[in-house]
Steps between C-alpha positions, in 0.01 A plus 500: 500500500682332786193542720274350232715191457556462875126516561434246225755260646361537853142448381604198293688339789214558745237371259696189409605410855155552654316170542193474283604787275732362235402724212553869435133585461548868580729557199226430244223693670244665273521834683845568352451485125801603303715603795808351342411658168470842658838462667652390169341801329641731766848349470495525121386862528797577720736327258352690207546822690865419563572357154259656245699364203383142571170549316494467121290819483569829669304632793557841646658486846204681654264236360708218647512683833122546505437137406738390775324724754157376390596132520653560843178664611293206376735256674485695827120522482478123452731439795297730724181318397666167588601646837143604577374155393757342731342690788181306435675166570361281775834515687506880509134527596550246780805680640357852482281534805408867465279608214654847499850354456384291205336802337820702545703222339260484207498879457879543496583344156240704305617822668860430402384397151317829447809694605718305258249533214482878549878531509556286189217668310629845585862427407480254210150460362412852397266375228250367758 
């Protein structure tokens, strides 16, 4: 969480202090729909796992654990997709001189994502 807020502060300061860029256009980009909602869902899933008596109805602990794992997987998938889309930015394409290096950078997030999906599916989502 500290890294998230530190990054947001740094991005905000750089965007505001740069001449000609006075707005935070990157925050409301259409390629990140519901990012905040997914993080809120993940946080509420963790809280429900820690304190299952908060809900007015009863859920079995295994159900809460599976829902928490599934929402974390969806959040992680969305973040990896945003990372790959960030590699298509004009800045990154201009600073990557070798085509092989760019392809390696684009291939790394999906490889890590597949490993995480397999691990979560094997350990928590047995109904898949």
